[in-house]
Structure formats: C-alpha cells, structure tokens
Tab-separated table of C-alpha atoms in Angstrom:
chain	number	residue	atom	x	y	z
A	670	MET	CA	-1.936	37.613	49.240
A	671	ARG	CA	-0.246	35.162	51.572
A	672	ARG	CA	-3.516	33.260	51.904
A	673	ALA	CA	-3.834	32.962	48.117
A	674	ALA	CA	-0.226	31.799	47.828
A	675	GLY	CA	-0.877	29.213	50.530
A	676	LEU	CA	-3.928	27.907	48.687
A	677	VAL	CA	-1.975	27.615	45.419
A	678	LEU	CA	0.899	25.809	47.141
A	679	GLY	CA	-1.577	23.499	48.896
A	680	ALA	CA	-3.270	22.630	45.602
A	681	LEU	CA	0.094	21.911	43.976
A	682	ALA	CA	1.078	19.727	46.935
A	683	LEU	CA	-2.167	17.741	46.588
A	684	LEU	CA	-1.531	17.256	42.859
A	685	VAL	CA	1.984	15.981	43.535
A	686	LEU	CA	0.706	13.707	46.324
A	687	SER	CA	-1.989	12.258	44.061
A	688	HIS	CA	0.625	11.420	41.408
A	689	VAL	CA	2.787	9.754	44.075
A	690	LEU	CA	-0.214	7.699	45.254
A	691	VAL	CA	-1.104	6.623	41.706
A	692	GLU	CA	2.485	5.494	41.207
A	693	ALA	CA	2.663	3.725	44.585
A	694	LEU	CA	-0.649	1.905	44.036
A	695	HIS	CA	0.330	0.950	40.455
A	696	LEU	CA	-2.894	2.421	39.087
A	697	ARG	CA	-3.446	3.237	35.433
A	698	PHE	CA	-4.538	6.770	34.663
A	699	ALA	CA	-8.319	7.187	34.432
A	700	GLN	CA	-9.549	6.330	30.950
A	701	PRO	CA	-12.121	8.273	28.909
A	702	ALA	CA	-15.483	6.557	29.322
A	703	ALA	CA	-16.409	7.142	25.672
A	704	ASP	CA	-13.443	5.226	24.235
A	705	GLU	CA	-14.606	1.610	24.170
A	706	SER	CA	-11.314	0.231	22.885
A	707	ILE	CA	-9.325	1.747	25.764
A	708	ARG	CA	-11.960	0.650	28.295
A	709	SER	CA	-11.704	-2.888	26.917
A	710	LEU	CA	-8.041	-2.992	28.005
A	711	GLU	CA	-9.167	-2.763	31.631
A	712	VAL	CA	-11.686	-5.574	31.066
A	713	PHE	CA	-8.877	-7.683	29.625
A	714	ARG	CA	-6.562	-6.909	32.531
A	715	THR	CA	-9.085	-7.700	35.253
A	716	ALA	CA	-11.324	-10.391	33.778
A	717	PHE	CA	-9.752	-12.342	30.923
A	718	GLY	CA	-6.885	-14.286	32.479
A	719	ARG	CA	-4.637	-16.501	30.345
A	720	VAL	CA	-4.053	-15.535	26.716
A	721	ASP	CA	-2.228	-17.517	24.018
A	722	VAL	CA	-2.454	-15.067	21.123
A	723	ALA	CA	-2.708	-11.287	21.548
A	724	LEU	CA	-3.790	-9.077	18.652
A	725	LEU	CA	-2.249	-5.592	18.747
A	726	GLY	CA	-3.047	-2.743	16.408
A	727	SER	CA	-5.480	0.022	15.614
A	728	SER	CA	-9.178	-0.029	14.765
A	729	GLN	CA	-8.171	-1.899	11.598
A	730	ILE	CA	-7.277	-5.059	13.525
A	731	ARG	CA	-10.092	-4.546	16.030
A	732	ARG	CA	-12.586	-4.583	13.155
A	733	GLY	CA	-10.561	-6.805	10.823
A	734	VAL	CA	-9.985	-9.928	12.946
A	735	SER	CA	-12.598	-11.866	14.918
A	736	ALA	CA	-10.827	-13.103	18.054
A	737	SER	CA	-13.515	-15.698	18.826
A	738	LEU	CA	-13.324	-17.170	15.295
A	739	LEU	CA	-9.518	-17.134	15.417
A	740	ALA	CA	-9.598	-18.948	18.776
A	741	ARG	CA	-11.879	-21.623	17.304
A	742	GLU	CA	-9.670	-22.071	14.214
A	743	LEU	CA	-6.468	-22.316	16.263
A	744	SER	CA	-8.051	-24.642	18.836
A	745	ALA	CA	-9.193	-27.026	16.085
A	746	ALA	CA	-5.770	-27.006	14.400
A	747	ARG	CA	-3.828	-27.489	17.655
A	748	GLY	CA	-6.221	-29.927	19.286
A	749	GLN	CA	-6.339	-27.895	22.484
A	750	ASP	CA	-8.090	-24.828	23.817
A	751	THR	CA	-6.505	-21.607	22.538
A	752	ARG	CA	-7.253	-18.225	24.090
A	753	VAL	CA	-7.181	-15.102	21.889
A	754	PHE	CA	-7.860	-11.461	22.735
A	755	ASN	CA	-8.056	-8.451	20.423
A	756	LEU	CA	-6.351	-5.397	21.952
A	757	GLY	CA	-6.906	-3.139	18.938
A	758	LEU	CA	-7.171	0.565	19.823
A	759	GLN	CA	-9.191	3.267	18.107
A	760	ALA	CA	-6.627	5.746	16.725
A	761	GLY	CA	-3.876	3.521	18.095
A	762	THR	CA	-0.286	3.838	16.910
A	763	LEU	CA	2.999	2.018	17.501
A	764	PRO	CA	3.911	3.792	20.768
A	765	ALA	CA	0.499	2.827	22.184
A	766	TYR	CA	0.889	-0.832	21.163
A	767	THR	CA	4.305	-0.951	22.797
A	768	ILE	CA	2.912	0.404	26.061
A	769	VAL	CA	0.113	-2.198	25.962
A	770	ALA	CA	2.617	-5.011	25.385
A	771	ARG	CA	4.896	-3.760	28.144
A	772	ASP	CA	2.239	-3.186	30.792
A	773	LEU	CA	-0.626	-5.604	30.061
A	774	LEU	CA	0.952	-8.659	28.461
A	775	VAL	CA	2.739	-9.895	31.572
A	776	GLY	CA	2.247	-12.712	34.064
A	777	GLU	CA	-0.433	-15.209	33.107
A	778	GLN	CA	-1.658	-12.820	30.406
A	779	MET	CA	1.671	-13.057	28.562
A	780	PRO	CA	0.934	-14.678	25.180
A	781	ALA	CA	2.882	-17.183	23.125
A	782	VAL	CA	2.300	-15.091	19.991
A	783	ILE	CA	1.695	-11.382	19.375
A	784	VAL	CA	0.093	-10.477	16.053
A	785	LEU	CA	0.839	-6.846	15.230
A	786	GLY	CA	-1.590	-5.619	12.593
A	787	LEU	CA	-0.230	-2.552	10.823
A	788	GLY	CA	-1.890	-0.514	8.143
A	789	ALA	CA	-2.992	3.012	7.409
A	790	ARG	CA	-1.463	5.589	9.789
A	791	CYS	CA	-0.216	3.058	12.349
A	792	ALA	CA	3.282	4.556	12.539
A	793	ASN	CA	1.950	8.079	12.979
A	794	SER	CA	2.429	9.392	16.499
A	795	ASN	CA	2.452	13.143	15.827
A	796	ASN	CA	-1.240	13.553	15.057
A	797	PRO	CA	-2.944	15.012	18.182
A	798	ARG	CA	-5.790	12.470	17.974
A	799	HIS	CA	-3.312	9.602	18.075
A	800	SER	CA	-1.109	11.262	20.684
A	801	ARG	CA	-4.152	11.438	22.944
A	802	VAL	CA	-4.396	7.629	22.954
A	803	VAL	CA	-0.751	7.371	24.032
A	804	ARG	CA	-1.318	9.909	26.818
A	805	HIS	CA	-4.249	7.926	28.192
A	806	LEU	CA	-2.128	4.770	28.292
A	807	MET	CA	0.906	6.374	29.903
A	808	ALA	CA	1.911	5.417	33.403
A	809	PRO	CA	3.453	8.135	35.609
A	810	ARG	CA	6.939	6.815	34.881
A	811	ASP	CA	6.431	7.565	31.169
A	812	TRP	CA	5.968	11.272	31.816
A	813	LEU	CA	9.224	12.306	30.149
A	814	GLY	CA	10.117	8.973	28.551
A	815	PRO	CA	10.377	8.131	24.841
A	816	MET	CA	6.928	6.525	24.850
A	817	GLY	CA	5.248	9.508	26.455
A	818	ALA	CA	4.554	13.145	25.754
A	819	ARG	CA	7.038	15.304	23.870
A	820	LEU	CA	6.888	18.729	25.466
A	821	SER	CA	8.229	20.372	22.311
A	822	ARG	CA	4.997	19.627	20.438
A	823	PRO	CA	2.266	22.294	20.705
A	824	ALA	CA	-0.457	19.623	20.916
A	825	GLU	CA	1.222	18.030	23.922
A	826	LEU	CA	1.929	21.370	25.595
A	827	ALA	CA	-1.741	22.277	25.279
A	828	ALA	CA	-2.627	18.983	26.975
A	829	LEU	CA	-0.464	19.583	30.054
A	830	PRO	CA	-3.219	21.224	32.158
A	831	VAL	CA	-5.467	18.198	31.530
A	832	ALA	CA	-2.633	15.743	32.154
A	833	ALA	CA	-1.839	17.366	35.502
A	834	PHE	CA	-5.288	16.404	36.811
A	835	ARG	CA	-5.275	12.794	35.588
A	836	ALA	CA	-3.898	11.485	38.875
A	837	PRO	CA	-6.585	12.978	41.170
A	838	ALA	CA	-9.254	11.910	38.668
A	839	THR	CA	-7.826	8.388	38.761
A	840	LEU	CA	-8.002	8.263	42.554
A	841	LEU	CA	-11.593	9.517	42.534
A	842	LEU	CA	-12.626	6.925	39.928
A	843	ALA	CA	-10.587	3.999	41.276
A	844	TRP	CA	-13.589	2.489	43.052
A	845	ARG	CA	-16.289	3.329	40.517
A	846	SER	CA	-18.849	0.609	39.831
A	847	GLU	CA	-18.091	-1.715	36.947
A	848	ASP	CA	-20.243	-1.646	33.803
A	849	HIS	CA	-21.131	-5.352	33.725
A	850	ASP	CA	-23.006	-5.198	30.399
A	851	PHE	CA	-20.049	-3.539	28.688
A	852	ALA	CA	-17.583	-6.031	30.186
A	853	ALA	CA	-19.773	-8.977	29.146
A	854	GLY	CA	-19.871	-7.697	25.553
A	855	VAL	CA	-16.095	-7.249	25.434
A	856	LEU	CA	-15.506	-10.751	26.797
A	857	ALA	CA	-18.048	-12.346	24.440
A	858	ARG	CA	-16.288	-10.843	21.403
A	859	GLN	CA	-12.856	-11.215	23.051
A	860	GLY	CA	-12.086	-7.573	22.305
A	861	SER	CA	-13.014	-7.625	18.619
A	862	PHE	CA	-15.565	-5.294	17.024
A	863	HIS	CA	-17.380	-8.018	15.052
A	864	ALA	CA	-18.811	-11.108	16.715
A	865	GLU	CA	-17.850	-14.444	15.157
A	866	ASP	CA	-21.278	-14.855	13.556
A	867	GLY	CA	-21.903	-11.128	13.124
A	868	GLU	CA	-23.338	-9.588	9.996
A	869	SER	CA	-22.817	-6.120	8.516
A	870	ALA	CA	-25.764	-4.542	6.766
A	871	GLY	CA	-23.268	-2.524	4.761
A	872	PRO	CA	-23.921	1.037	3.541
A	873	ASP	CA	-25.315	1.681	0.092
A	874	PRO	CA	-22.659	2.147	-2.645
A	875	THR	CA	-22.971	5.947	-2.640
A	876	ALA	CA	-22.513	6.210	1.131
A	877	LEU	CA	-19.655	3.695	1.042
A	878	SER	CA	-17.888	5.698	-1.672
A	879	ALA	CA	-18.254	8.933	0.323
A	880	ARG	CA	-16.952	7.332	3.529
A	881	THR	CA	-14.034	5.774	1.662
A	882	ALA	CA	-13.095	9.134	0.123
A	883	ALA	CA	-13.242	10.862	3.524
A	884	ARG	CA	-11.069	8.229	5.203
A	885	ALA	CA	-8.636	8.234	2.273
A	886	LYS	CA	-8.118	11.988	2.605
A	887	GLU	CA	-7.566	11.643	6.358
A	888	ASN	CA	-5.080	8.866	5.722
A	889	ARG	CA	-3.251	10.784	2.990
A	890	ASP	CA	-2.831	13.825	5.232
A	891	ASP	CA	-1.657	11.721	8.180
A	892	LEU	CA	0.626	9.400	6.240
A	893	LEU	CA	2.759	12.354	5.155
A	894	VAL	CA	3.353	13.026	8.860
A	895	ASP	CA	4.441	9.407	9.338
A	896	PHE	CA	7.654	10.013	7.457
A	897	ALA	CA	8.586	12.848	9.810
A	898	ALA	CA	7.710	10.565	12.748
A	899	HIS	CA	9.780	7.598	11.607
A	900	GLY	CA	12.411	7.976	14.292
A	901	ARG	CA	9.796	7.659	16.987
A	902	ALA	CA	7.798	4.973	15.180
A	903	GLU	CA	10.857	2.834	14.502
A	904	PHE	CA	11.957	3.223	18.125
A	905	ALA	CA	8.548	1.938	19.276
A	906	LEU	CA	8.641	-0.994	16.838
A	907	GLU	CA	12.193	-1.932	17.851
A	908	GLU	CA	11.128	-1.696	21.507
A	909	LEU	CA	8.252	-4.083	20.818
A	910	PHE	CA	10.616	-6.562	19.185
A	911	ARG	CA	12.961	-6.254	22.168
A	912	LEU	CA	10.126	-7.008	24.578
A	913	GLY	CA	9.226	-10.056	22.500
A	914	ARG	CA	12.784	-11.382	22.610
A	915	GLU	CA	13.097	-10.792	26.358
A	916	ARG	CA	9.833	-12.587	27.127
A	917	GLY	CA	10.126	-15.355	24.544
A	918	ILE	CA	7.070	-14.192	22.584
A	919	ALA	CA	6.841	-14.966	18.859
A	920	LEU	CA	5.930	-11.918	16.744
A	921	LEU	CA	4.007	-11.805	13.493
A	922	VAL	CA	3.552	-8.457	11.722
A	923	ALA	CA	0.656	-8.299	9.264
A	924	ASN	CA	-0.162	-5.642	6.689
A	925	LEU	CA	-3.942	-5.399	6.891
A	926	PRO	CA	-6.144	-5.012	3.816
A	927	VAL	CA	-7.558	-1.805	2.403
A	928	SER	CA	-9.818	-1.530	-0.625
A	929	ALA	CA	-8.364	-0.728	-4.045
A	930	GLU	CA	-10.554	2.387	-4.156
A	931	PHE	CA	-9.146	3.556	-0.835
A	932	ALA	CA	-5.543	2.917	-1.922
A	933	ALA	CA	-6.043	4.815	-5.195
A	934	GLN	CA	-7.259	7.888	-3.309
A	935	ALA	CA	-4.991	7.693	-0.259
A	936	TYR	CA	-1.633	6.747	-1.763
A	937	THR	CA	-1.366	9.195	-4.623
A	938	ARG	CA	2.447	9.388	-4.671
A	939	GLY	CA	3.399	5.844	-3.710
A	940	GLU	CA	3.521	6.706	-0.008
A	941	ASP	CA	2.303	3.231	0.944
A	942	ALA	CA	5.227	1.530	-0.814
A	943	ALA	CA	7.790	3.568	1.133
A	944	TYR	CA	5.827	3.114	4.347
A	945	LEU	CA	5.612	-0.663	3.987
A	946	ALA	CA	9.254	-0.908	2.892
A	947	MET	CA	10.293	0.690	6.198
A	948	LEU	CA	8.157	-1.778	8.145
A	949	ARG	CA	9.391	-4.800	6.146
A	950	GLU	CA	13.026	-3.784	6.610
A	951	THR	CA	12.558	-3.345	10.374
A	952	CYS	CA	10.901	-6.781	10.596
A	953	ALA	CA	13.710	-8.426	8.609
A	954	ARG	CA	16.356	-6.813	10.818
A	955	ASN	CA	14.613	-8.234	13.882
A	956	HIS	CA	13.848	-11.674	12.371
A	957	ALA	CA	10.088	-11.140	12.701
A	958	ARG	CA	7.584	-12.700	10.303
A	959	TRP	CA	5.962	-10.271	7.849
A	960	VAL	CA	2.671	-11.189	6.168
A	961	ASP	CA	1.019	-9.017	3.523
A	962	LEU	CA	-2.712	-9.769	3.737
A	963	ASN	CA	-3.367	-6.867	1.376
A	964	ALA	CA	-1.679	-8.782	-1.455
A	965	ALA	CA	-4.919	-10.730	-1.952
A	966	THR	CA	-7.817	-9.233	-3.912
A	967	TRP	CA	-10.365	-7.514	-1.689
A	968	GLY	CA	-13.614	-6.244	-3.199
A	969	MET	CA	-15.610	-3.380	-1.730
A	970	GLU	CA	-18.147	-5.913	-0.412
A	971	SER	CA	-15.524	-6.863	2.201
A	972	PHE	CA	-15.475	-3.353	3.700
A	973	ASP	CA	-17.687	-1.113	5.803
A	974	ASP	CA	-15.515	1.749	4.558
A	975	GLY	CA	-12.237	1.882	2.660
A	976	ASP	CA	-9.955	0.494	5.384
A	977	HIS	CA	-12.356	-1.084	7.916
A	978	LEU	CA	-13.484	-4.613	7.111
A	979	SER	CA	-17.112	-5.703	7.346
A	980	ALA	CA	-18.130	-8.802	9.326
A	981	ALA	CA	-17.737	-10.929	6.179
A	982	GLY	CA	-14.355	-9.347	5.417
A	983	ALA	CA	-13.234	-9.942	9.005
A	984	ARG	CA	-14.102	-13.644	8.712
A	985	ARG	CA	-12.019	-13.950	5.554
A	986	CYS	CA	-9.102	-12.006	7.061
A	987	THR	CA	-9.220	-14.169	10.213
A	988	GLU	CA	-9.201	-17.388	8.191
A	989	MET	CA	-6.179	-16.148	6.186
A	990	LEU	CA	-4.325	-15.163	9.351
A	991	ALA	CA	-4.872	-18.402	11.317
A	992	PRO	CA	-2.385	-20.630	9.390
A	993	GLU	CA	0.256	-17.882	9.492
A	994	ILE	CA	-0.057	-17.696	13.286
A	995	LEU	CA	0.177	-21.482	13.572
A	996	ASP	CA	3.325	-21.503	11.439
A	997	VAL	CA	5.023	-18.838	13.569
A	998	TRP	CA	3.913	-20.526	16.787
A	999	ARG	CA	5.230	-23.952	15.766
A	1000	ALA	CA	8.549	-22.455	14.658
A	1001	SER	CA	9.120	-20.658	17.959
A	1002	PRO	CA	11.095	-22.337	20.774
A	1003	GLU	CA	8.944	-23.671	23.621
C-alpha cells in the first residue's frame, strides 16, 4: 500500500515538475500533428521573421484570403516590400485569436496591421471542438485565466486528464525533427490555404448543395450558442483591441463572405444580424475599422462550400481587402 502511494506521489511530482519546466523554458504545449493550421503557427514563429500584416481568424480567413497575393498587391501600392502571413485557425474562435496575438505577434513579428476576419461561429467558444483549439494554444499561465479552460463546463472537465499530460508530452517532443516539406508549403503560401495562382476544381452542384446544407446546419446550431457566450467573446475581442492599442497596431475587422444559399439555411431567425450588430458595436466603441465584405454579391461559383471560398473567390476577396488595409495603415500613426 505504501509502495503504491509512493508511486502515485512520484508520478504527480513528475507531472508538476514537467509543468514547471515547460513554464521555465517558455515552451508552447505540444500541438496535435493532424491540425495543419495550428502547426503552421510554429512555422511562423520559428521561420518567418518580420511581418507587416497579420491575418487572424478561422478557416474562413485561411481559405478566403491569399497572403501571397495580398503581399504582392500591398507591395505594389506602397512601393516597398510588404510581408503578410495568414494565421487563420481551423475551428478558431476569438479567444484563440487573442492568444495568438498576445504570444506570437511580438518582437520583430509584431505587425503594423492586424486584419481580424470574423464570420460564421467566430465568437463561439463554448463548442467543445472550438474549445479544443484554445486549449492547445494555452500557455501554462492561462490554466485558470479568462482565455483558458472553464472548469465549470463538462467538456473542459472531461479534458482535464489529457491536459494534465500536455507538459510531459511537450518535453518529449521538444526536440522532434522538423517536417521540412510541411514548413516549405506553409512558407510558400504564407499560411493561406490557397496558393496565389491556385485553382479549385469545385464540386459538382449537387455535392456543393449538400455540403452547404451540412455546414449551414452546423453553423445554425453553433450560432445559437454564441449568444450565451457573448460575455466571453466580447472579453476576448476587447482584449485584442487593448493589445492593439498597447503595441500601436492598427486593427481592421472584416465580415467575411458566405453564399446566399448558406445564409438562407443558416440564419433562419435573423441570428446573423444580431451577431454582426454586436461585433459592429464593439468595433465602434474601440475605434476599429469595420468592413463588410459580405455586402457584395457572391455567387456559388466563388465557394468550395457555403462559407469557404474557392481559389477564385479568395482572389476576389483578397483584392477587395487590399485597399481597405492600405487605408487603415495610412491612417494609423507611425
């Protein structure tokens, strides 16, 4: 009995020690190898260097804006080299973007402009799938903080056993070999999903309709949760604005496009109007530029599904966004 108790206490001591070491060495928690968007953050941190414009958001901005095309457009307009990186996260939400801005966009990687692309579900932080992204980004100091896990939520409580072993896993993986092919692909596209000259074959109309309907249902179910999560979402957005003011970063918040078919199926009770009104009001209160890219007409040919743009749609969205970024940049104090 005493031997078993000693083994348990020893294991707990090793867990605590591993967390202390991760904190002392300023390591990020080990990331899931399957999540390319989270892995791309490490490529950005270690290999990209200076950045002028950082794109924050979910898979919508990752697939909706071509960072390499945007860099070329801005460089031509400014007459000097402009560096852009797309930090869009699969299933990312406002708390995750705030952690990225706080922890990655510092030093020489601190941009002049942050473009925050918001759209379907981006304020939702109660869905377990989205909470998982926040957990993977958390540093040890976030363990009980407002950006981190909420122990009152069943989904987070269920994740505690896994979270307890993130620190030893991080130490074991700290010196793993780098995937050079993956890193080269991330750097070539500057974090975006579509390459500048990429093409989308596009699904046939029947498949596209089915995928749009499935994503619309997912969005409708999740968006209802957003309204219960507003306190947390607004806190994260206000925190992002505060970081921008402290660091002298200009902020542009963009509502990203969705197809009319998607909107008709996803926003059956005007949820999107209330959702966007909250975001617009928060931007106005913080003197941040708000741009509604969804106000333009977007046909289904611009989408790979209802809320993810195709390569052609991404080119159009990027070209619409470039002058807005220039305007915000020129208006900001040097």
